[in-house]
Amino acid sequence: MARNTSRIVVGGGIAASVVAGATYGLANLMFSYALDAQAKHSMLRSGRDDGKVADNGPRLDAAEEVEAADWFDQSKQPVVISAEDGIQLHGWLFDPDCAGAKPHLYAICCHGYSGQPQDMAKYAHRFARLGFTVLVPALRGHGLSEGRYAGMGWLDRRDLMRWISLIIGSDADARILLQGKSMGAAAVMMTVGEPDLPRNVVAAVEDCGYASVGQQFIDCARSMFHLPKFLAKPIVTTMGAIARRRAGYGFQEASCVEQLKHATIPMLFIHGGADDFVPSRALDENFDACASIDRQKLLIPSAGHSMSASTAPVVYWKTVTNFVTRVFGL
């Protein structure tokens, strides 16, 4: 009997070791694939916004995208800063594209995961036409910016604070709008909850941002790798531990929901109802968590991920423009 019990214990120990090893192996693979820009098969090397093939939904603003892309290429001015950890961050600066623009207006537009600054061309152009000087940074690990690991919004929040400081350093009366989509939206939401956010930051617009990094990776593990929930959660938990050791942050603290509990500025939340990359439930989770008394949300029912502006451009831009003109008194 004792011998059988011993065999069971040994067998159980071996099985547990195998499971733990497999969990770590899968977590390490996901970390390298999703967050390490130097990994051979890193998703960050794809150059596609959000690391996925573009949504095949309708693009009712195709002509505007072409016009904005030309404007972006012809008007961009390079700018470089150092992040808090010393890496070089690159971005593009754009002058207002309208007559009689009001002074001291600035917008910072943040691209999505595995994207590039030029992905934000149509957004930047819209704000430039409203009279804003626009800054479009390349988030760390993307484009020309240094950094081995993607910040998933959490590291980027402190990078955004540096970009904000750059603007205020040249214009103490600056009034700043933060705007981003997907991971860039997460960076914006995480930034507005910072205790040292300058009063110069007046408002923020987020488009299809996730509620937390951990939950987003669980959703991706289930949708992209077809892992059942009982496997996805421990793998992502282990992935977060790897991220803390290698990239300098864990998934537990990287939460838009938690940061939004400290938000005080006007906020506009936007999401596509047909988003299969960042589930649309994130819209309500983020909106409900936001402590700002001035907040509104817009759901575009048929829009896929990052496609709200293309699916319903009239509704999208009417909502955004009305929000911005009201808050900034344009």
mmCIF file of C-alpha atoms in Angstrom:
data_model
loop_
_atom_site.group_PDB
_atom_site.id
_atom_site.type_symbol
_atom_site.label_atom_id
_atom_site.label_comp_id
_atom_site.label_asym_id
_atom_site.label_seq_id
_atom_site.Cartn_x
_atom_site.Cartn_y
_atom_site.Cartn_z
ATOM 1 C CA MET A 1 0.000 0.000 0.000
ATOM 2 C CA ALA A 2 2.809 2.356 0.959
ATOM 3 C CA ARG A 3 4.601 1.525 -2.286
ATOM 4 C CA ASN A 4 1.463 2.317 -4.341
ATOM 5 C CA THR A 5 0.987 5.588 -2.475
ATOM 6 C CA SER A 6 4.597 6.493 -3.173
ATOM 7 C CA ARG A 7 4.124 5.772 -6.856
ATOM 8 C CA ILE A 8 1.020 7.957 -6.949
ATOM 9 C CA VAL A 9 2.867 10.817 -5.251
ATOM 10 C CA VAL A 10 5.827 10.494 -7.605
ATOM 11 C CA GLY A 11 3.534 10.239 -10.611
ATOM 12 C CA GLY A 12 1.568 13.260 -9.458
ATOM 13 C CA GLY A 13 4.772 15.216 -8.964
ATOM 14 C CA ILE A 14 5.992 14.354 -12.437
ATOM 15 C CA ALA A 15 2.644 15.319 -13.965
ATOM 16 C CA ALA A 16 2.665 18.633 -12.083
ATOM 17 C CA SER A 17 6.192 19.326 -13.288
ATOM 18 C CA VAL A 18 5.201 18.572 -16.867
ATOM 19 C CA VAL A 19 2.180 20.887 -16.623
ATOM 20 C CA ALA A 20 4.257 23.653 -15.029
ATOM 21 C CA GLY A 21 6.938 23.271 -17.678
ATOM 22 C CA ALA A 22 4.410 23.354 -20.489
ATOM 23 C CA THR A 23 2.718 26.408 -18.981
ATOM 24 C CA TYR A 24 6.013 28.269 -18.726
ATOM 25 C CA GLY A 25 7.011 27.217 -22.232
ATOM 26 C CA LEU A 26 3.773 28.480 -23.759
ATOM 27 C CA ALA A 27 3.922 31.680 -21.695
ATOM 28 C CA ASN A 28 7.488 32.335 -22.807
ATOM 29 C CA LEU A 29 6.518 31.692 -26.429
ATOM 30 C CA MET A 30 3.601 34.116 -26.180
ATOM 31 C CA PHE A 31 5.788 36.730 -24.493
ATOM 32 C CA SER A 32 8.399 36.550 -27.250
ATOM 33 C CA TYR A 33 5.768 36.539 -29.979
ATOM 34 C CA ALA A 34 3.728 39.413 -28.573
ATOM 35 C CA LEU A 35 6.137 41.684 -26.693
ATOM 36 C CA ASP A 36 9.754 41.134 -27.769
ATOM 37 C CA ALA A 37 10.577 43.186 -30.859
ATOM 38 C CA GLN A 38 13.866 41.317 -31.260
ATOM 39 C CA ALA A 39 12.317 37.853 -31.321
ATOM 40 C CA LYS A 40 12.578 36.114 -34.683
ATOM 41 C CA HIS A 41 8.844 35.695 -35.165
ATOM 42 C CA SER A 42 7.706 38.728 -33.170
ATOM 43 C CA MET A 43 4.279 40.104 -34.049
ATOM 44 C CA LEU A 44 5.841 43.543 -33.595
ATOM 45 C CA ARG A 45 7.770 42.964 -36.825
ATOM 46 C CA SER A 46 4.581 42.604 -38.856
ATOM 47 C CA GLY A 47 4.160 46.345 -39.418
ATOM 48 C CA ARG A 48 0.385 45.835 -39.426
ATOM 49 C CA ASP A 49 -1.736 47.830 -37.042
ATOM 50 C CA ASP A 50 -2.715 45.550 -34.134
ATOM 51 C CA GLY A 51 -0.706 42.728 -35.673
ATOM 52 C CA LYS A 52 -3.603 41.457 -37.742
ATOM 53 C CA VAL A 53 -4.791 41.592 -41.302
ATOM 54 C CA ALA A 54 -6.832 44.735 -41.859
ATOM 55 C CA ASP A 55 -10.532 44.357 -41.226
ATOM 56 C CA ASN A 56 -12.439 43.633 -44.424
ATOM 57 C CA GLY A 57 -15.372 45.834 -43.450
ATOM 58 C CA PRO A 58 -16.421 48.868 -45.478
ATOM 59 C CA ARG A 59 -14.043 51.813 -45.700
ATOM 60 C CA LEU A 60 -16.324 54.741 -46.336
ATOM 61 C CA ASP A 61 -13.473 57.168 -45.747
ATOM 62 C CA ALA A 62 -10.997 55.699 -48.247
ATOM 63 C CA ALA A 63 -10.584 58.998 -50.102
ATOM 64 C CA GLU A 64 -9.911 60.829 -46.846
ATOM 65 C CA GLU A 65 -7.299 58.251 -45.876
ATOM 66 C CA VAL A 66 -5.422 58.838 -49.155
ATOM 67 C CA GLU A 67 -5.549 62.611 -48.726
ATOM 68 C CA ALA A 68 -4.434 62.381 -45.097
ATOM 69 C CA ALA A 69 -1.556 60.039 -45.962
ATOM 70 C CA ASP A 70 -0.245 62.526 -48.539
ATOM 71 C CA TRP A 71 -0.558 65.373 -46.033
ATOM 72 C CA PHE A 72 1.241 63.287 -43.405
ATOM 73 C CA ASP A 73 4.213 62.540 -45.660
ATOM 74 C CA GLN A 74 4.528 66.101 -46.944
ATOM 75 C CA SER A 75 4.036 67.945 -43.638
ATOM 76 C CA LYS A 76 5.788 65.844 -40.980
ATOM 77 C CA GLN A 77 8.610 67.327 -38.937
ATOM 78 C CA PRO A 78 10.822 64.969 -36.906
ATOM 79 C CA VAL A 79 11.150 65.271 -33.145
ATOM 80 C CA VAL A 80 13.124 63.134 -30.681
ATOM 81 C CA ILE A 81 13.105 62.864 -26.882
ATOM 82 C CA SER A 82 14.582 60.587 -24.221
ATOM 83 C CA ALA A 83 12.305 58.372 -22.145
ATOM 84 C CA GLU A 84 12.660 58.054 -18.382
ATOM 85 C CA ASP A 85 14.715 54.891 -18.879
ATOM 86 C CA GLY A 86 17.011 56.614 -21.388
ATOM 87 C CA ILE A 87 15.824 55.145 -24.687
ATOM 88 C CA GLN A 88 15.241 57.445 -27.658
ATOM 89 C CA LEU A 89 11.641 58.065 -28.688
ATOM 90 C CA HIS A 90 10.799 59.460 -32.108
ATOM 91 C CA GLY A 91 7.733 61.250 -33.359
ATOM 92 C CA TRP A 92 6.357 63.553 -36.031
ATOM 93 C CA LEU A 93 5.094 67.083 -35.474
ATOM 94 C CA PHE A 94 2.493 68.828 -37.656
ATOM 95 C CA ASP A 95 1.453 72.467 -37.827
ATOM 96 C CA PRO A 96 -2.245 73.435 -37.864
ATOM 97 C CA ASP A 97 -3.803 72.988 -41.304
ATOM 98 C CA CYS A 98 -6.326 75.810 -41.221
ATOM 99 C CA ALA A 99 -6.500 79.589 -41.380
ATOM 100 C CA GLY A 100 -6.846 81.590 -38.182
ATOM 101 C CA ALA A 101 -5.986 78.723 -35.833
ATOM 102 C CA LYS A 102 -6.240 79.521 -32.127
ATOM 103 C CA PRO A 103 -2.941 79.475 -30.216
ATOM 104 C CA HIS A 104 -1.856 76.923 -27.607
ATOM 105 C CA LEU A 105 -3.850 73.973 -28.995
ATOM 106 C CA TYR A 106 -2.060 70.611 -29.193
ATOM 107 C CA ALA A 107 -3.130 67.036 -29.881
ATOM 108 C CA ILE A 108 -1.101 63.868 -29.326
ATOM 109 C CA CYS A 109 -2.287 60.910 -31.442
ATOM 110 C CA CYS A 110 -1.112 57.403 -30.483
ATOM 111 C CA HIS A 111 -1.092 54.416 -32.850
ATOM 112 C CA GLY A 112 -2.012 50.845 -32.032
ATOM 113 C CA TYR A 113 -0.080 47.659 -31.301
ATOM 114 C CA SER A 114 2.522 46.805 -33.971
ATOM 115 C CA GLY A 115 1.423 49.907 -35.875
ATOM 116 C CA GLN A 116 3.230 53.005 -37.099
ATOM 117 C CA PRO A 117 2.704 56.768 -36.670
ATOM 118 C CA GLN A 118 1.371 57.022 -40.230
ATOM 119 C CA ASP A 119 -1.581 54.834 -39.174
ATOM 120 C CA MET A 120 -2.835 57.937 -37.372
ATOM 121 C CA ALA A 121 -2.708 60.193 -40.443
ATOM 122 C CA LYS A 122 -6.448 60.738 -40.834
ATOM 123 C CA TYR A 123 -6.892 61.424 -37.125
ATOM 124 C CA ALA A 124 -3.950 63.819 -37.025
ATOM 125 C CA HIS A 125 -5.186 65.609 -40.135
ATOM 126 C CA ARG A 126 -8.660 66.085 -38.665
ATOM 127 C CA PHE A 127 -7.227 67.695 -35.544
ATOM 128 C CA ALA A 128 -4.803 69.824 -37.569
ATOM 129 C CA ARG A 129 -7.772 71.114 -39.572
ATOM 130 C CA LEU A 130 -9.427 72.072 -36.276
ATOM 131 C CA GLY A 131 -6.403 74.228 -35.494
ATOM 132 C CA PHE A 132 -4.297 71.886 -33.378
ATOM 133 C CA THR A 133 -0.563 71.439 -33.593
ATOM 134 C CA VAL A 134 -0.364 67.650 -33.718
ATOM 135 C CA LEU A 135 2.275 65.281 -32.358
ATOM 136 C CA VAL A 136 2.252 61.651 -33.507
ATOM 137 C CA PRO A 137 4.810 59.600 -31.557
ATOM 138 C CA ALA A 138 6.106 56.150 -32.393
ATOM 139 C CA LEU A 139 5.476 54.142 -29.241
ATOM 140 C CA ARG A 140 8.440 52.298 -27.751
ATOM 141 C CA GLY A 141 9.451 49.226 -29.711
ATOM 142 C CA HIS A 142 7.660 50.608 -32.771
ATOM 143 C CA GLY A 143 8.787 52.575 -35.795
ATOM 144 C CA LEU A 144 11.943 54.599 -35.189
ATOM 145 C CA SER A 145 11.583 54.546 -31.404
ATOM 146 C CA GLU A 146 13.957 52.421 -29.389
ATOM 147 C CA GLY A 147 12.963 49.814 -26.843
ATOM 148 C CA ARG A 148 13.056 46.051 -27.082
ATOM 149 C CA TYR A 149 9.681 45.380 -25.501
ATOM 150 C CA ALA A 150 6.213 46.723 -26.270
ATOM 151 C CA GLY A 151 4.841 48.724 -23.363
ATOM 152 C CA MET A 152 1.176 47.787 -23.984
ATOM 153 C CA GLY A 153 0.222 51.270 -22.800
ATOM 154 C CA TRP A 154 1.725 50.892 -19.329
ATOM 155 C CA LEU A 155 5.303 51.866 -20.141
ATOM 156 C CA ASP A 156 3.938 54.199 -22.810
ATOM 157 C CA ARG A 157 2.017 56.217 -20.223
ATOM 158 C CA ARG A 158 5.288 57.517 -18.813
ATOM 159 C CA ASP A 159 6.600 58.110 -22.340
ATOM 160 C CA LEU A 160 3.476 60.164 -23.026
ATOM 161 C CA MET A 161 4.222 62.208 -19.924
ATOM 162 C CA ARG A 162 7.609 63.048 -21.463
ATOM 163 C CA TRP A 163 5.965 64.130 -24.719
ATOM 164 C CA ILE A 164 3.536 66.262 -22.726
ATOM 165 C CA SER A 165 6.459 67.847 -20.874
ATOM 166 C CA LEU A 166 8.129 68.630 -24.202
ATOM 167 C CA ILE A 167 5.061 70.561 -25.342
ATOM 168 C CA ILE A 168 4.651 72.423 -22.060
ATOM 169 C CA GLY A 169 8.351 73.247 -22.058
ATOM 170 C CA SER A 170 7.904 75.179 -25.295
ATOM 171 C CA ASP A 171 4.433 76.567 -24.498
ATOM 172 C CA ALA A 172 3.474 76.954 -20.845
ATOM 173 C CA ASP A 173 -0.085 77.841 -21.885
ATOM 174 C CA ALA A 174 -0.536 74.686 -23.966
ATOM 175 C CA ARG A 175 -3.944 73.000 -23.887
ATOM 176 C CA ILE A 176 -3.508 69.362 -24.854
ATOM 177 C CA LEU A 177 -5.822 66.679 -26.258
ATOM 178 C CA LEU A 178 -4.762 63.035 -25.939
ATOM 179 C CA GLN A 179 -6.113 60.613 -28.550
ATOM 180 C CA GLY A 180 -5.297 57.026 -29.395
ATOM 181 C CA LYS A 181 -6.630 53.782 -30.784
ATOM 182 C CA SER A 182 -6.241 50.249 -29.474
ATOM 183 C CA MET A 183 -2.928 50.044 -27.578
ATOM 184 C CA GLY A 184 -2.541 53.787 -28.129
ATOM 185 C CA ALA A 185 -5.970 54.239 -26.549
ATOM 186 C CA ALA A 186 -4.820 52.140 -23.592
ATOM 187 C CA ALA A 187 -1.760 54.385 -23.271
ATOM 188 C CA VAL A 188 -4.041 57.431 -23.223
ATOM 189 C CA MET A 189 -6.361 55.947 -20.584
ATOM 190 C CA MET A 190 -3.442 54.908 -18.415
ATOM 191 C CA THR A 191 -1.887 58.360 -18.737
ATOM 192 C CA VAL A 192 -4.967 60.300 -17.632
ATOM 193 C CA GLY A 193 -4.877 58.458 -14.302
ATOM 194 C CA GLU A 194 -1.326 59.500 -13.469
ATOM 195 C CA PRO A 195 -1.059 61.562 -10.257
ATOM 196 C CA ASP A 196 1.383 63.992 -11.905
ATOM 197 C CA LEU A 197 -0.710 64.614 -15.031
ATOM 198 C CA PRO A 198 -0.270 68.329 -15.842
ATOM 199 C CA ARG A 199 -3.333 70.560 -15.846
ATOM 200 C CA ASN A 200 -2.437 71.408 -19.443
ATOM 201 C CA VAL A 201 -3.996 68.091 -20.503
ATOM 202 C CA VAL A 202 -7.586 69.142 -21.119
ATOM 203 C CA ALA A 203 -9.350 66.078 -22.583
ATOM 204 C CA ALA A 204 -8.880 62.603 -24.046
ATOM 205 C CA VAL A 205 -10.447 60.463 -26.775
ATOM 206 C CA GLU A 206 -9.918 56.706 -26.765
ATOM 207 C CA ASP A 207 -10.905 54.406 -29.615
ATOM 208 C CA CYS A 208 -11.168 50.611 -29.096
ATOM 209 C CA GLY A 209 -8.842 50.420 -26.112
ATOM 210 C CA TYR A 210 -8.806 47.325 -23.891
ATOM 211 C CA ALA A 211 -9.679 47.270 -20.192
ATOM 212 C CA SER A 212 -6.444 45.678 -18.987
ATOM 213 C CA VAL A 213 -3.354 44.081 -20.483
ATOM 214 C CA GLY A 214 -3.922 40.789 -18.693
ATOM 215 C CA GLN A 215 -7.512 40.422 -19.866
ATOM 216 C CA GLN A 216 -6.550 41.388 -23.402
ATOM 217 C CA PHE A 217 -3.943 38.636 -23.570
ATOM 218 C CA ILE A 218 -6.417 36.137 -22.137
ATOM 219 C CA ASP A 219 -8.875 37.120 -24.865
ATOM 220 C CA CYS A 220 -6.136 36.800 -27.508
ATOM 221 C CA ALA A 221 -5.018 33.422 -26.149
ATOM 222 C CA ARG A 222 -8.563 32.159 -26.523
ATOM 223 C CA SER A 223 -9.361 33.737 -29.903
ATOM 224 C CA MET A 224 -5.995 33.478 -31.679
ATOM 225 C CA PHE A 225 -4.529 30.330 -30.108
ATOM 226 C CA HIS A 226 -7.875 28.653 -29.332
ATOM 227 C CA LEU A 227 -6.888 27.909 -25.737
ATOM 228 C CA PRO A 228 -9.669 27.112 -23.263
ATOM 229 C CA LYS A 229 -10.127 29.618 -20.450
ATOM 230 C CA PHE A 230 -8.749 27.273 -17.780
ATOM 231 C CA LEU A 231 -5.456 27.131 -19.720
ATOM 232 C CA ALA A 232 -5.371 30.721 -20.966
ATOM 233 C CA LYS A 233 -5.493 32.320 -17.523
ATOM 234 C CA PRO A 234 -2.489 30.539 -15.908
ATOM 235 C CA ILE A 235 -0.457 30.927 -19.099
ATOM 236 C CA VAL A 236 -1.115 34.680 -19.201
ATOM 237 C CA THR A 237 -0.392 34.949 -15.463
ATOM 238 C CA THR A 238 2.989 33.321 -16.090
ATOM 239 C CA MET A 239 3.503 35.545 -19.129
ATOM 240 C CA GLY A 240 2.937 38.551 -16.860
ATOM 241 C CA ALA A 241 5.617 37.303 -14.478
ATOM 242 C CA ILE A 242 8.027 36.966 -17.411
ATOM 243 C CA ALA A 243 7.129 40.483 -18.553
ATOM 244 C CA ARG A 244 7.842 41.874 -15.087
ATOM 245 C CA ARG A 245 11.289 40.294 -15.048
ATOM 246 C CA ARG A 246 12.292 41.117 -18.619
ATOM 247 C CA ALA A 247 10.272 44.156 -19.690
ATOM 248 C CA GLY A 248 9.983 45.889 -16.327
ATOM 249 C CA TYR A 249 6.233 45.689 -15.805
ATOM 250 C CA GLY A 250 3.615 43.125 -14.891
ATOM 251 C CA PHE A 251 0.097 42.711 -16.148
ATOM 252 C CA GLN A 252 -1.595 43.147 -12.779
ATOM 253 C CA GLU A 253 -0.908 46.878 -12.568
ATOM 254 C CA ALA A 254 -1.295 47.529 -16.317
ATOM 255 C CA SER A 255 -5.001 48.288 -16.130
ATOM 256 C CA CYS A 256 -6.964 51.024 -17.859
ATOM 257 C CA VAL A 257 -9.868 50.371 -15.505
ATOM 258 C CA GLU A 258 -7.754 51.088 -12.429
ATOM 259 C CA GLN A 259 -6.146 54.195 -13.928
ATOM 260 C CA LEU A 260 -9.500 55.583 -15.047
ATOM 261 C CA LYS A 261 -10.668 55.566 -11.433
ATOM 262 C CA HIS A 262 -8.392 58.589 -11.020
ATOM 263 C CA ALA A 263 -9.405 60.415 -14.209
ATOM 264 C CA THR A 264 -10.740 63.952 -13.839
ATOM 265 C CA ILE A 265 -10.635 65.367 -17.384
ATOM 266 C CA PRO A 266 -13.408 65.079 -20.019
ATOM 267 C CA MET A 267 -13.275 61.699 -21.774
ATOM 268 C CA LEU A 268 -14.802 60.275 -24.952
ATOM 269 C CA PHE A 269 -14.878 56.471 -25.312
ATOM 270 C CA ILE A 270 -15.446 54.848 -28.741
ATOM 271 C CA HIS A 271 -15.690 51.192 -29.771
ATOM 272 C CA GLY A 272 -16.893 48.995 -32.615
ATOM 273 C CA GLY A 273 -19.679 46.581 -31.807
ATOM 274 C CA ALA A 274 -18.221 43.957 -34.177
ATOM 275 C CA ASP A 275 -14.692 44.177 -32.742
ATOM 276 C CA ASP A 276 -13.259 40.649 -32.574
ATOM 277 C CA PHE A 277 -9.802 41.722 -31.353
ATOM 278 C CA VAL A 278 -10.683 43.882 -28.342
ATOM 279 C CA PRO A 279 -14.200 42.769 -27.324
ATOM 280 C CA SER A 280 -16.693 45.621 -27.171
ATOM 281 C CA ARG A 281 -17.418 44.903 -23.501
ATOM 282 C CA ALA A 282 -14.257 46.940 -22.850
ATOM 283 C CA LEU A 283 -16.213 50.064 -23.803
ATOM 284 C CA ASP A 284 -18.570 49.720 -20.844
ATOM 285 C CA GLU A 285 -15.839 48.507 -18.492
ATOM 286 C CA ASN A 286 -13.689 51.552 -19.189
ATOM 287 C CA PHE A 287 -16.584 54.002 -19.289
ATOM 288 C CA ASP A 288 -18.048 52.735 -16.008
ATOM 289 C CA ALA A 289 -14.636 52.903 -14.305
ATOM 290 C CA CYS A 290 -13.969 56.484 -15.386
ATOM 291 C CA ALA A 291 -14.242 58.909 -12.465
ATOM 292 C CA SER A 292 -14.616 61.996 -14.645
ATOM 293 C CA ILE A 293 -17.992 63.718 -14.386
ATOM 294 C CA ASP A 294 -17.663 64.710 -18.062
ATOM 295 C CA ARG A 295 -17.608 61.466 -20.024
ATOM 296 C CA GLN A 296 -19.453 60.100 -23.010
ATOM 297 C CA LYS A 297 -19.328 56.989 -25.169
ATOM 298 C CA LEU A 298 -20.055 56.019 -28.749
ATOM 299 C CA LEU A 299 -20.668 52.483 -30.028
ATOM 300 C CA ILE A 300 -20.569 51.869 -33.783
ATOM 301 C CA PRO A 301 -22.511 48.560 -33.955
ATOM 302 C CA SER A 302 -21.133 47.151 -37.221
ATOM 303 C CA ALA A 303 -17.527 48.326 -36.880
ATOM 304 C CA GLY A 304 -14.626 45.925 -36.470
ATOM 305 C CA HIS A 305 -11.420 46.655 -34.603
ATOM 306 C CA SER A 306 -10.059 50.163 -35.290
ATOM 307 C CA MET A 307 -12.715 50.533 -37.984
ATOM 308 C CA SER A 308 -15.251 52.854 -36.355
ATOM 309 C CA ALA A 309 -14.088 55.943 -38.267
ATOM 310 C CA SER A 310 -14.154 54.037 -41.565
ATOM 311 C CA THR A 311 -17.472 52.288 -40.965
ATOM 312 C CA ALA A 312 -19.465 55.345 -39.885
ATOM 313 C CA PRO A 313 -17.316 58.416 -40.616
ATOM 314 C CA VAL A 314 -20.152 60.945 -40.399
ATOM 315 C CA VAL A 315 -21.332 59.815 -36.963
ATOM 316 C CA TYR A 316 -17.788 59.239 -35.755
ATOM 317 C CA TRP A 317 -16.406 62.636 -36.665
ATOM 318 C CA LYS A 318 -19.535 64.535 -35.689
ATOM 319 C CA THR A 319 -19.241 63.026 -32.212
ATOM 320 C CA VAL A 320 -15.499 63.642 -31.931
ATOM 321 C CA THR A 321 -15.672 67.170 -33.344
ATOM 322 C CA ASN A 322 -18.581 68.168 -31.108
ATOM 323 C CA PHE A 323 -16.740 66.821 -28.068
ATOM 324 C CA VAL A 324 -13.487 68.594 -28.913
ATOM 325 C CA THR A 325 -15.070 71.918 -29.876
ATOM 326 C CA ARG A 326 -17.158 71.928 -26.692
ATOM 327 C CA VAL A 327 -14.313 71.099 -24.339
ATOM 328 C CA PHE A 328 -11.782 73.420 -25.977
ATOM 329 C CA GLY A 329 -14.270 76.187 -26.715
ATOM 330 C CA LEU A 330 -13.587 76.253 -30.452
#
